[in-house]
Amino acid sequence: MIKPRPEPVQVIKQRRDEALGVLVSSIPYIQFLGVSFDRRGDELTAIMRYSDKLIGNPGLPALHGGAIAAFLEISAVIELSWSSLWKEIETPSDAAQGTSILSQIELPKTIDFTVDYLRSGLPRDAYARARVTRSGRRYASVFVEAWQDNRDRMFAQAKGHFLTPKSLTAAKGSVS
Amino acid sequence: MEAIPHAKELGIWFESIGQGVVEMHMNYDERFIGDPRTGVIHGGAVFALLDTCCGAAVISHPEQKGLTATIDLRVDYMRPAKPGQTIRAKATCYNVTRSVAFVRAVALDDDDDRPVATASGAFVAGT
C-alpha cells in the first residue's frame, strides 16, 4: 500500500479560497454592505469594513442595528454553506467541478433570526464568527458572535434557524 | 431619513407616522439580492427595514422622550419576498415601561394576506 502524497499546500489553499470567493461574490447584498471573509483552514471570520453608510445614529455615532443584524445573518449563512460544502471542497477529484457545483448551490433560507445588541456599534470595522450548533436534515441552528476592538467584548450576538437546502441534504446523503 | 444614513442608503422612506405606529417602505433593489438564483432580497435587508420601523414606532410613542436603541429583535421569515415588489413594514409600539419599549412589526409585499416576515423586540425607553 502506497499512501498517496499529500497535495501541495498552494493547491489546497487555492482551491479553498476559490470556493469561498465564488460563494461570497455571488451574493450582491454582501458586496453592498462591504463584508468580506478571512479564512484560516476551515475557520471563517467575517469582516464588515467601516463605512459612513452603515451609521444609524450620527449623533453618537453608532452603527445601524439593521446593518449589524445583516452582517451577522450573512456570517451565519456563509458559515452554514461553507461547512456543508467543506467535504466537497476537500475532495481533489471533484476539484475541477468544484466551482461549477458551487455556482448552482442553493443557499440556506432563514427561518428566524434573533439579535441581541450588547453595546452600541462603534464607527470602526466589525468582526463576526458563526458556529453551526445543530445541523439536521430539515434545519440547522447557528450562533453568531461579533466584536470590534476587543475579542472579549462582544457588541452583538445572534442565533438563527435555517432551512437546509434540498441540494445539500442530497450531497450529504451521497457522501456518507 | 437624512438623520439615519443607513436607512437612507437602503432607500427606506416614511409612509405614515402615528402615536407609536409607523409604516415604512423599501423599494426592491438588485443590490439587496441575497439569493442570486431567485433574485430574492437578503433577509438582512428586511431585518434592517423592520429594525428601523420598530425604532421609529418607539420614538413616535407619546410616552417616549428622545431617541432609542434596539435591545433585541427577532425576525421570523414566513416566505421569500416577491422580487421586484416594494416591501412595506408596519410597526406598533404596544407597551412602554420606565426603561423598556416593546414593539412588534410585520413586513408585507404586494400580497396583504400573507406576511413576508414578522418581528418582535425590546427597545430602550426614556433615554
Coordinates of C-alpha atoms in Angstrom, one line a residue:
Chain A
M1 CA 0.0 0.0 0.0
I2 CA 1.4 3.3 -1.0
K3 CA -0.2 6.3 0.7
P4 CA -0.8 9.0 -1.9
R5 CA 1.3 12.1 -1.5
P6 CA -0.5 15.0 0.1
E7 CA -1.4 17.8 -2.3
P8 CA 1.0 20.8 -2.3
V9 CA -0.2 23.4 0.2
Q10 CA -0.7 26.0 -2.5
V11 CA -3.0 23.8 -4.5
I12 CA -5.2 23.2 -1.4
K13 CA -5.2 26.9 -0.4
Q14 CA -6.1 28.0 -3.9
R15 CA -9.0 25.6 -4.1
R16 CA -10.4 26.6 -0.8
D17 CA -10.0 30.3 -1.5
E18 CA -11.6 29.9 -4.9
A19 CA -14.6 28.1 -3.4
L20 CA -15.0 30.7 -0.7
G21 CA -14.6 33.5 -3.3
V22 CA -17.3 32.1 -5.6
L23 CA -19.7 31.7 -2.7
V24 CA -19.2 35.2 -1.3
S25 CA -19.0 37.1 -4.5
S26 CA -22.3 35.6 -5.8
I27 CA -24.4 37.4 -3.3
P28 CA -24.9 41.1 -4.1
Y29 CA -26.0 42.1 -0.6
I30 CA -22.6 41.0 0.8
Q31 CA -20.9 43.4 -1.6
F32 CA -23.4 46.2 -0.8
L33 CA -22.5 46.0 2.9
G34 CA -18.8 45.7 2.2
V35 CA -18.5 42.4 4.0
S36 CA -15.5 40.1 3.3
F37 CA -14.2 36.8 4.8
D38 CA -10.9 35.9 6.3
R39 CA -10.1 32.1 6.2
R40 CA -7.7 30.1 8.3
G41 CA -8.2 26.4 7.5
D42 CA -11.9 25.9 7.7
E43 CA -12.4 28.8 10.2
L44 CA -14.0 31.9 8.8
T45 CA -14.1 35.4 10.2
A46 CA -16.5 37.8 8.7
I47 CA -15.3 41.4 8.4
M48 CA -17.5 44.5 7.9
R49 CA -15.3 47.4 6.9
Y50 CA -16.5 50.7 8.4
S51 CA -18.3 53.0 6.0
D52 CA -20.4 56.1 6.7
K53 CA -23.4 54.5 5.1
L54 CA -23.6 51.9 7.9
I55 CA -24.4 54.6 10.5
G56 CA -27.8 54.6 12.2
N57 CA -27.3 57.3 14.8
P58 CA -24.9 60.1 13.5
G59 CA -25.1 61.8 16.9
L60 CA -23.2 59.1 18.9
P61 CA -22.2 58.0 16.2
A62 CA -23.3 54.3 16.2
L63 CA -23.7 51.6 13.6
H64 CA -27.3 50.9 12.5
G65 CA -28.9 47.9 14.2
G66 CA -30.1 46.7 10.8
A67 CA -26.6 46.7 9.4
I68 CA -25.3 44.8 12.4
A69 CA -28.1 42.2 12.0
A70 CA -27.5 41.8 8.3
F71 CA -23.8 41.4 9.0
L72 CA -24.5 38.6 11.5
E73 CA -27.0 36.9 9.2
I74 CA -24.5 37.0 6.3
S75 CA -21.9 35.4 8.6
A76 CA -24.4 32.7 9.6
V77 CA -25.5 31.9 6.0
I78 CA -21.9 31.7 4.7
E79 CA -20.7 29.6 7.6
L80 CA -23.5 27.2 7.1
S81 CA -23.0 26.9 3.4
W82 CA -19.2 26.7 3.8
S83 CA -19.4 23.9 6.4
S84 CA -21.8 22.0 4.2
L85 CA -19.5 22.3 1.2
W86 CA -16.3 21.6 3.1
K87 CA -16.2 17.9 2.3
E88 CA -16.7 18.5 -1.4
I89 CA -14.0 21.2 -1.5
E90 CA -11.6 18.8 0.2
T91 CA -12.1 16.1 -2.3
P92 CA -9.5 16.7 -5.0
S93 CA -11.2 14.6 -7.6
D94 CA -14.1 17.0 -7.6
A95 CA -11.8 20.0 -7.8
A96 CA -12.5 20.6 -11.5
Q97 CA -16.2 20.6 -10.9
G98 CA -15.9 22.3 -7.6
T99 CA -16.7 25.9 -8.6
S100 CA -19.4 24.8 -11.0
I101 CA -21.2 22.9 -8.2
L102 CA -20.8 25.9 -6.1
S103 CA -22.4 28.3 -8.5
Q104 CA -25.5 26.2 -8.6
I105 CA -25.7 25.7 -4.9
E106 CA -28.9 26.5 -3.1
L107 CA -28.3 28.8 -0.2
P108 CA -29.9 28.0 3.2
K109 CA -33.1 30.0 3.8
T110 CA -33.5 31.9 7.1
I111 CA -36.4 30.7 9.3
D112 CA -35.8 33.1 12.1
F113 CA -33.0 35.3 13.3
T114 CA -32.7 37.0 16.8
V115 CA -30.1 39.6 17.5
D116 CA -29.0 40.8 21.0
Y117 CA -27.4 44.3 20.9
L118 CA -24.9 44.3 23.7
R119 CA -23.1 47.6 23.1
S120 CA -23.5 50.3 20.5
G121 CA -21.6 49.6 17.3
L122 CA -18.7 52.0 17.1
P123 CA -17.7 53.6 13.8
R124 CA -14.9 51.0 13.1
D125 CA -14.5 47.6 11.5
A126 CA -16.5 44.8 12.9
Y127 CA -15.8 41.1 13.0
A128 CA -18.0 38.0 13.4
R129 CA -17.7 34.3 13.8
A130 CA -20.6 31.9 13.4
R131 CA -20.9 28.4 14.7
V132 CA -23.3 25.7 13.5
T133 CA -24.7 24.3 16.7
R134 CA -27.0 21.8 15.1
S135 CA -27.1 20.6 11.5
G136 CA -30.0 18.4 10.7
R137 CA -31.8 17.1 7.6
R138 CA -34.5 19.8 7.8
Y139 CA -33.0 22.7 9.6
A140 CA -29.8 24.0 11.2
S141 CA -29.2 26.2 14.3
V142 CA -26.4 28.8 14.1
F143 CA -24.9 31.0 16.8
V144 CA -23.0 34.1 15.9
E145 CA -20.9 36.5 17.9
A146 CA -19.5 39.8 16.8
W147 CA -16.9 42.1 18.3
Q148 CA -14.9 45.2 17.3
D149 CA -11.7 46.2 19.1
N150 CA -11.6 43.5 21.7
R151 CA -12.4 39.9 21.1
D152 CA -13.6 39.5 24.7
R153 CA -16.1 42.4 24.4
M154 CA -18.9 41.3 22.1
F155 CA -21.0 44.1 20.8
A156 CA -23.7 41.8 19.3
Q157 CA -24.7 38.2 19.4
A158 CA -27.3 36.3 17.4
K159 CA -28.9 33.0 16.9
G160 CA -30.9 31.7 14.0
H161 CA -32.5 28.8 12.3
F162 CA -32.1 27.9 8.7
L163 CA -33.8 25.5 6.3
T164 CA -31.3 23.0 4.9
P165 CA -31.4 23.2 1.1
K166 CA -32.5 20.0 -0.7
S167 CA -29.3 20.0 -2.7
L168 CA -27.2 20.0 0.5
T169 CA -29.3 17.2 2.0
A170 CA -28.7 15.2 -1.2
A171 CA -25.0 16.0 -1.1
K172 CA -24.7 14.9 2.5
G173 CA -26.5 11.6 1.7
S174 CA -24.2 10.8 -1.2
V175 CA -21.0 11.4 0.8
S176 CA -21.9 9.3 3.9
Chain B
M1 CA -34.3 59.7 6.6
E2 CA -31.4 62.2 6.4
A3 CA -30.9 61.5 10.1
I4 CA -30.3 57.8 9.5
P5 CA -27.6 57.3 6.9
H6 CA -28.0 53.5 6.6
A7 CA -31.8 53.8 6.2
K8 CA -31.2 56.4 3.5
E9 CA -28.7 54.1 1.8
L10 CA -31.4 51.3 1.7
G11 CA -33.9 53.8 0.2
I12 CA -36.3 53.5 3.2
W13 CA -39.0 56.1 3.5
F14 CA -41.8 57.0 5.9
E15 CA -45.2 56.2 4.6
S16 CA -47.1 57.2 7.7
I17 CA -46.4 58.0 11.3
G18 CA -48.9 58.0 14.2
Q19 CA -48.6 57.6 18.0
G20 CA -46.5 54.5 18.4
V21 CA -47.5 53.3 15.0
V22 CA -45.3 53.7 11.9
E23 CA -45.3 52.4 8.3
M24 CA -42.1 52.4 6.2
H25 CA -41.5 51.2 2.7
M26 CA -38.4 49.9 0.9
N27 CA -38.2 49.5 -2.9
Y28 CA -36.8 46.4 -4.5
D29 CA -33.2 46.9 -5.4
E30 CA -30.8 44.5 -7.1
R31 CA -28.0 45.5 -4.7
F32 CA -30.0 43.9 -1.9
I33 CA -30.3 40.4 -3.5
G34 CA -29.4 37.6 -1.1
D35 CA -30.0 34.7 -3.4
P36 CA -28.8 35.3 -7.0
R37 CA -30.6 32.2 -8.3
T38 CA -34.0 33.6 -7.4
G39 CA -33.4 37.4 -7.1
V40 CA -35.0 37.3 -3.6
I41 CA -33.6 40.1 -1.4
H42 CA -31.5 39.2 1.6
G43 CA -33.1 38.6 5.0
G44 CA -30.7 41.2 6.4
A45 CA -32.3 44.0 4.3
V46 CA -35.7 43.0 5.6
F47 CA -34.3 42.9 9.1
A48 CA -32.9 46.4 8.6
L49 CA -36.2 47.8 7.4
L50 CA -38.1 46.2 10.3
D51 CA -35.5 47.4 12.9
T52 CA -35.7 51.0 11.5
C53 CA -39.5 50.9 11.5
C54 CA -39.7 49.4 15.1
G55 CA -37.3 52.1 16.4
A56 CA -39.4 54.8 14.8
A57 CA -42.5 53.4 16.4
V58 CA -40.9 53.7 19.8
I59 CA -39.8 57.3 19.2
S60 CA -43.3 58.2 18.0
H61 CA -44.9 56.8 21.1
P62 CA -46.3 59.6 23.3
E63 CA -44.6 58.2 26.5
Q64 CA -41.2 58.1 24.9
K65 CA -38.9 61.1 25.2
G66 CA -35.9 61.2 22.8
L67 CA -34.2 58.6 20.8
T68 CA -33.9 54.9 21.3
A69 CA -31.7 51.8 20.7
T70 CA -32.5 48.2 20.0
I71 CA -32.0 45.8 22.9
D72 CA -33.1 42.8 20.9
L73 CA -35.1 42.0 17.8
R74 CA -36.3 38.7 16.5
V75 CA -37.5 38.3 12.9
D76 CA -39.4 35.3 11.6
Y77 CA -39.2 34.9 7.9
M78 CA -42.5 33.4 6.6
R79 CA -41.8 33.3 2.9
P80 CA -39.4 34.9 0.4
A81 CA -40.5 38.4 -0.7
K82 CA -41.5 38.6 -4.4
P83 CA -38.6 40.0 -6.4
G84 CA -39.5 43.4 -7.8
Q85 CA -42.1 44.3 -5.2
T86 CA -41.8 47.1 -2.6
I87 CA -41.6 45.9 1.0
R88 CA -43.9 47.6 3.4
A89 CA -43.2 47.4 7.2
K90 CA -45.8 48.3 9.8
A91 CA -44.6 48.5 13.4
T92 CA -46.6 49.1 16.6
C93 CA -45.0 50.1 19.9
Y94 CA -47.6 48.4 22.2
N95 CA -46.1 49.0 25.6
V96 CA -43.6 51.4 27.2
T97 CA -42.3 50.9 30.7
R98 CA -39.8 53.2 32.5
S99 CA -36.8 51.5 30.8
V100 CA -38.1 49.3 28.0
A101 CA -40.4 49.7 25.0
F102 CA -42.0 46.6 23.4
V103 CA -42.6 46.5 19.7
R104 CA -44.0 44.2 17.1
A105 CA -44.0 44.6 13.3
V106 CA -45.0 42.9 10.1
A107 CA -43.4 43.1 6.6
L108 CA -45.6 42.7 3.5
D109 CA -45.0 42.7 -0.2
D110 CA -48.0 43.3 -2.6
D111 CA -49.9 40.4 -1.0
D112 CA -51.7 41.8 2.1
D113 CA -52.8 38.4 3.4
R114 CA -49.5 36.6 3.6
P115 CA -46.8 38.4 5.5
V116 CA -43.2 38.1 4.3
A117 CA -41.9 38.4 7.9
T118 CA -42.9 39.4 11.4
A119 CA -40.7 40.9 14.1
S120 CA -40.9 41.4 17.8
G121 CA -38.4 43.1 20.1
A122 CA -37.4 45.3 23.0
F123 CA -36.0 48.8 22.7
V124 CA -34.5 51.2 25.2
A125 CA -37.1 53.6 26.6
G126 CA -36.7 57.1 28.1
T127 CA -33.0 57.5 27.3

